[in-house]
Tab-separated table of C-alpha atoms in Angstrom:
chain	number	residue	atom	x	y	z
P	1	MET	CA	-34.485	25.879	12.240
P	2	VAL	CA	-33.272	22.706	10.530
P	3	THR	CA	-35.634	19.745	10.683
P	4	GLU	CA	-34.577	16.211	11.560
P	5	SER	CA	-35.559	14.989	8.095
P	6	SER	CA	-33.339	17.661	6.525
P	7	LEU	CA	-30.388	16.592	8.691
P	8	ARG	CA	-30.844	12.992	7.583
P	9	ALA	CA	-30.889	14.145	3.958
P	10	TYR	CA	-27.649	16.099	4.465
P	11	GLU	CA	-25.988	13.055	6.034
P	12	GLU	CA	-26.934	11.076	2.937
P	13	GLY	CA	-25.303	13.590	0.618
P	14	ALA	CA	-27.873	16.344	0.020
P	15	ILE	CA	-26.383	19.854	-0.210
P	16	PRO	CA	-27.935	22.308	2.292
P	17	ARG	CA	-28.884	25.895	1.432
P	18	ILE	CA	-26.767	28.683	2.909
P	19	ASP	CA	-29.393	29.556	5.518
P	20	ALA	CA	-29.408	25.934	6.680
P	21	LEU	CA	-25.599	25.930	6.830
P	22	VAL	CA	-25.645	29.055	8.981
P	23	ALA	CA	-28.179	27.492	11.353
P	24	ILE	CA	-26.166	24.270	11.661
P	25	ALA	CA	-22.912	26.170	12.226
P	26	LYS	CA	-24.454	28.253	15.001
P	27	ALA	CA	-26.044	25.249	16.689
P	28	ALA	CA	-22.846	23.181	16.537
P	29	GLY	CA	-20.517	26.062	17.417
P	30	VAL	CA	-18.335	25.558	14.352
P	31	ASN	CA	-17.020	27.890	11.682
P	32	LEU	CA	-19.323	28.343	8.709
P	33	SER	CA	-16.378	28.156	6.281
P	34	TRP	CA	-15.191	24.848	7.756
P	35	LEU	CA	-18.700	23.389	7.613
P	36	ALA	CA	-19.230	24.457	4.006
P	37	THR	CA	-15.826	23.605	2.547
P	38	GLY	CA	-13.967	21.480	5.081
P	39	GLU	CA	-11.127	24.016	5.034
P	40	GLY	CA	-9.728	26.134	7.853
P	41	SER	CA	-10.303	25.696	11.569
P	42	ARG	CA	-13.283	23.705	12.792
P	43	HIS	CA	-14.201	25.794	15.805
P	44	VAL	CA	-14.724	29.515	16.133
P	45	GLY	CA	-11.583	31.215	17.447
P	46	GLU	CA	-9.187	28.398	16.537
P	47	SER	CA	-6.120	28.941	14.377
P	48	ASP	CA	-5.782	27.264	10.996
P	49	ASP	CA	-3.082	24.753	11.952
P	50	CYS	CA	-5.006	21.948	10.256
P	51	GLN	CA	-5.415	21.892	6.508
P	52	CYS	CA	-8.043	19.814	4.778
P	53	SER	CA	-6.640	17.523	2.101
P	54	SER	CA	-9.807	15.629	1.169
P	55	GLU	CA	-13.301	14.833	2.363
P	56	HIS	CA	-11.844	12.017	4.481
P	57	ALA	CA	-8.670	13.488	5.954
P	58	ILE	CA	-7.070	16.410	7.764
P	59	VAL	CA	-3.307	16.858	7.899
P	60	ALA	CA	-1.308	18.751	10.493
P	61	ASN	CA	2.390	19.535	10.589
P	62	ASN	CA	3.316	18.465	14.118
P	63	GLN	CA	0.275	20.235	15.541
P	64	PRO	CA	-2.029	18.584	18.103
P	65	PHE	CA	-5.592	17.986	16.977
P	66	HIS	CA	-8.471	19.556	18.868
P	67	ASP	CA	-9.892	17.271	21.557
P	68	ASP	CA	-13.309	17.306	19.916
P	69	LEU	CA	-11.848	15.450	16.940
P	70	HIS	CA	-10.787	12.374	18.890
P	71	ASP	CA	-14.142	10.615	18.731
P	72	ASP	CA	-14.647	11.332	15.031
P	73	PHE	CA	-11.134	10.767	13.707
P	74	VAL	CA	-8.285	8.271	13.844
P	75	TYR	CA	-4.655	9.245	13.308
P	76	VAL	CA	-2.056	7.926	10.885
P	77	LYS	CA	1.647	8.791	10.778
P	78	GLY	CA	2.864	10.695	7.736
P	79	TYR	CA	6.366	10.701	6.227
P	80	SER	CA	7.004	13.724	4.023
P	81	ASP	CA	10.592	12.564	3.389
P	82	VAL	CA	9.478	9.211	1.965
P	83	ALA	CA	8.457	9.226	-1.700
P	84	ALA	CA	7.431	6.365	-3.965
P	85	ALA	CA	8.373	6.751	-7.593
P	86	ALA	CA	10.279	5.127	-10.427
P	87	GLY	CA	13.490	5.852	-8.563
P	88	HIS	CA	15.327	5.643	-5.276
P	89	GLY	CA	13.372	5.610	-2.033
P	90	ALA	CA	13.354	4.458	1.552
P	91	PHE	CA	11.316	1.967	3.522
P	92	VAL	CA	8.446	3.350	5.544
P	93	GLY	CA	9.629	3.196	9.146
P	94	GLN	CA	13.261	3.989	8.432
P	95	GLU	CA	12.416	7.687	8.419
P	96	ASP	CA	10.951	9.707	11.273
P	97	SER	CA	7.297	10.619	11.036
P	98	ASP	CA	6.962	14.391	10.756
P	99	ARG	CA	3.233	14.711	10.082
P	100	GLN	CA	0.002	13.176	11.226
P	101	PHE	CA	-3.165	12.685	9.237
P	102	ALA	CA	-6.599	12.503	10.814
P	103	PHE	CA	-9.015	10.300	8.888
P	104	ARG	CA	-12.688	10.072	9.634
P	105	ARG	CA	-13.183	7.017	11.828
P	106	LEU	CA	-16.379	5.963	10.067
P	107	TRP	CA	-14.557	5.833	6.725
P	108	ALA	CA	-11.131	4.541	7.792
P	109	VAL	CA	-12.070	1.916	10.370
P	110	VAL	CA	-15.674	0.961	9.637
P	111	GLU	CA	-15.780	1.264	5.859
P	112	MET	CA	-12.153	0.509	4.919
P	113	GLY	CA	-11.285	-1.788	7.818
P	114	LEU	CA	-7.936	-0.104	8.481
P	115	GLU	CA	-5.877	-0.362	11.654
P	116	PRO	CA	-4.470	3.193	11.988
P	117	GLU	CA	-1.299	2.070	13.761
P	118	LEU	CA	-0.587	-0.238	10.796
P	119	ALA	CA	-0.958	2.453	8.155
P	120	ALA	CA	1.215	5.269	6.843
P	121	VAL	CA	1.010	8.243	4.501
P	122	ILE	CA	3.855	8.976	2.074
P	123	ARG	CA	4.352	11.113	-1.039
P	124	VAL	CA	4.255	10.321	-4.743
P	125	GLU	CA	7.190	11.394	-6.883
P	126	GLY	CA	7.321	11.368	-10.657
P	127	ASP	CA	4.571	10.946	-13.246
P	128	SER	CA	4.672	7.192	-13.890
P	129	MET	CA	1.204	6.747	-12.327
P	130	SER	CA	-0.335	9.806	-13.960
P	131	PRO	CA	-3.190	10.633	-14.240
P	132	THR	CA	-4.239	8.438	-11.288
P	133	LEU	CA	-1.465	9.750	-9.047
P	134	ALA	CA	0.348	13.035	-9.596
P	135	PRO	CA	3.727	14.209	-8.238
P	136	GLY	CA	3.259	15.502	-4.693
P	137	ASP	CA	0.123	13.488	-3.982
P	138	SER	CA	-0.220	11.916	-0.547
P	139	ILE	CA	-1.086	8.219	-0.499
P	140	LEU	CA	-2.384	6.140	2.406
P	141	LEU	CA	-0.891	2.656	2.711
P	142	ASP	CA	-2.333	-0.350	4.485
P	143	LEU	CA	0.910	-1.774	5.889
P	144	ARG	CA	-0.718	-5.112	6.711
P	145	GLU	CA	-0.778	-6.047	3.029
P	146	THR	CA	2.804	-7.151	2.504
P	147	ARG	CA	2.199	-9.389	-0.471
P	148	PHE	CA	0.403	-8.991	-3.784
P	149	ALA	CA	-2.786	-10.711	-2.658
P	150	ARG	CA	-5.004	-8.910	-5.164
P	151	ASP	CA	-4.777	-6.802	-8.294
P	152	ALA	CA	-4.434	-3.287	-6.902
P	153	VAL	CA	-2.005	-0.372	-6.520
P	154	TYR	CA	0.897	-1.156	-4.193
P	155	VAL	CA	4.078	0.437	-2.917
P	156	PHE	CA	7.064	-1.910	-2.986
P	157	SER	CA	10.815	-1.776	-2.710
P	158	TRP	CA	12.996	-3.375	-5.371
P	159	ASP	CA	16.552	-2.841	-6.621
P	160	ASP	CA	17.185	0.047	-4.182
P	161	GLY	CA	14.065	1.860	-5.336
P	162	LEU	CA	10.648	2.543	-3.829
P	163	PHE	CA	7.893	2.176	-6.404
P	164	VAL	CA	4.159	2.735	-6.621
P	165	LYS	CA	2.597	0.613	-9.365
P	166	ARG	CA	-0.580	-1.162	-10.371
P	167	ILE	CA	-0.039	-4.887	-9.811
P	168	HIS	CA	-1.551	-7.563	-12.047
P	169	ARG	CA	-1.048	-11.259	-11.317
P	170	THR	CA	0.083	-13.151	-14.428
P	171	GLY	CA	0.660	-16.540	-12.792
P	172	ARG	CA	0.935	-18.309	-9.460
P	173	SER	CA	4.301	-16.693	-8.698
P	174	SER	CA	4.512	-14.033	-11.391
P	175	PHE	CA	3.328	-10.438	-11.471
P	176	ARG	CA	3.327	-7.447	-13.760
P	177	ALA	CA	3.857	-4.000	-12.203
P	178	MET	CA	2.232	-1.488	-14.522
P	179	SER	CA	2.306	2.295	-14.699
P	180	ASP	CA	-0.891	4.153	-15.529
P	181	ASN	CA	1.225	6.472	-17.671
P	182	PRO	CA	1.668	4.569	-20.988
P	183	LEU	CA	5.108	6.112	-21.494
P	184	TYR	CA	6.506	3.784	-18.814
P	185	PRO	CA	6.952	0.087	-19.668
P	186	PRO	CA	5.719	-2.581	-17.232
P	187	MET	CA	8.023	-4.353	-14.809
P	188	GLU	CA	7.908	-8.157	-14.837
P	189	PHE	CA	8.410	-10.307	-11.743
P	190	ASP	CA	8.611	-14.086	-11.647
P	191	GLN	CA	10.443	-16.785	-9.701
P	192	SER	CA	13.786	-15.398	-10.856
P	193	ASN	CA	13.389	-12.019	-9.152
P	194	VAL	CA	10.149	-11.882	-7.139
P	195	ASN	CA	11.968	-12.749	-3.907
P	196	GLU	CA	14.093	-9.620	-4.319
P	197	LEU	CA	11.181	-7.233	-3.802
P	198	CYS	CA	9.539	-6.206	-0.541
P	199	VAL	CA	5.896	-5.140	-0.517
P	200	VAL	CA	5.413	-2.129	1.773
P	201	GLY	CA	1.638	-1.864	1.542
P	202	ARG	CA	-1.444	-1.402	-0.601
P	203	VAL	CA	-2.571	2.093	-1.588
P	204	VAL	CA	-6.110	2.685	-0.286
P	205	TRP	CA	-6.453	6.478	-0.604
P	206	ALA	CA	-4.853	9.420	-2.359
P	207	GLY	CA	-5.178	13.134	-1.660
P	208	ARG	CA	-3.796	16.277	-3.181
P	209	ARG	CA	-3.832	20.036	-2.745
P	210	MET	CA	-5.295	22.132	-5.529
């Protein structure tokens, strides 16, 4: 038996013992492996169509999510053919969505304030943002942020390329796009070229497979 006080402690981040995990899994009717690791199918007897990519998200390749997830998760379109790097890319929306990511509603909507229909998940290509972002990482974009309103990591299109960079404001109408990898020089934007770029969105989350 798991006490109410123990459940509250687990919700706040405490790690339960294996016997407590077994009791919770049986009571909730979920797989012990999914409860302990977040990987595999959630419910007993389900196939493993969904793969966990972080503590906040589940990704599925054109597979419907189980009905029980609808209250706990919100869904964001993913574009595996769209990659942001120091090279050529495409605008989000010009490609067809071929994946969907389920993010925990409490985190995505309540904590982060996202509107799922105005968000997208794309890939990272290249090592210009290493070690923060690695090639193949998935990044979640808030598509409402279409200008550099704050110093943060953004995806933007410029000179036929799709880039993911850390933006630092250097003046009222000037910005520096910096790579976390020191081998890549910064990109400077001012009144002479800032109107040539298009901000796709701000990066609010990154996930990767190990």
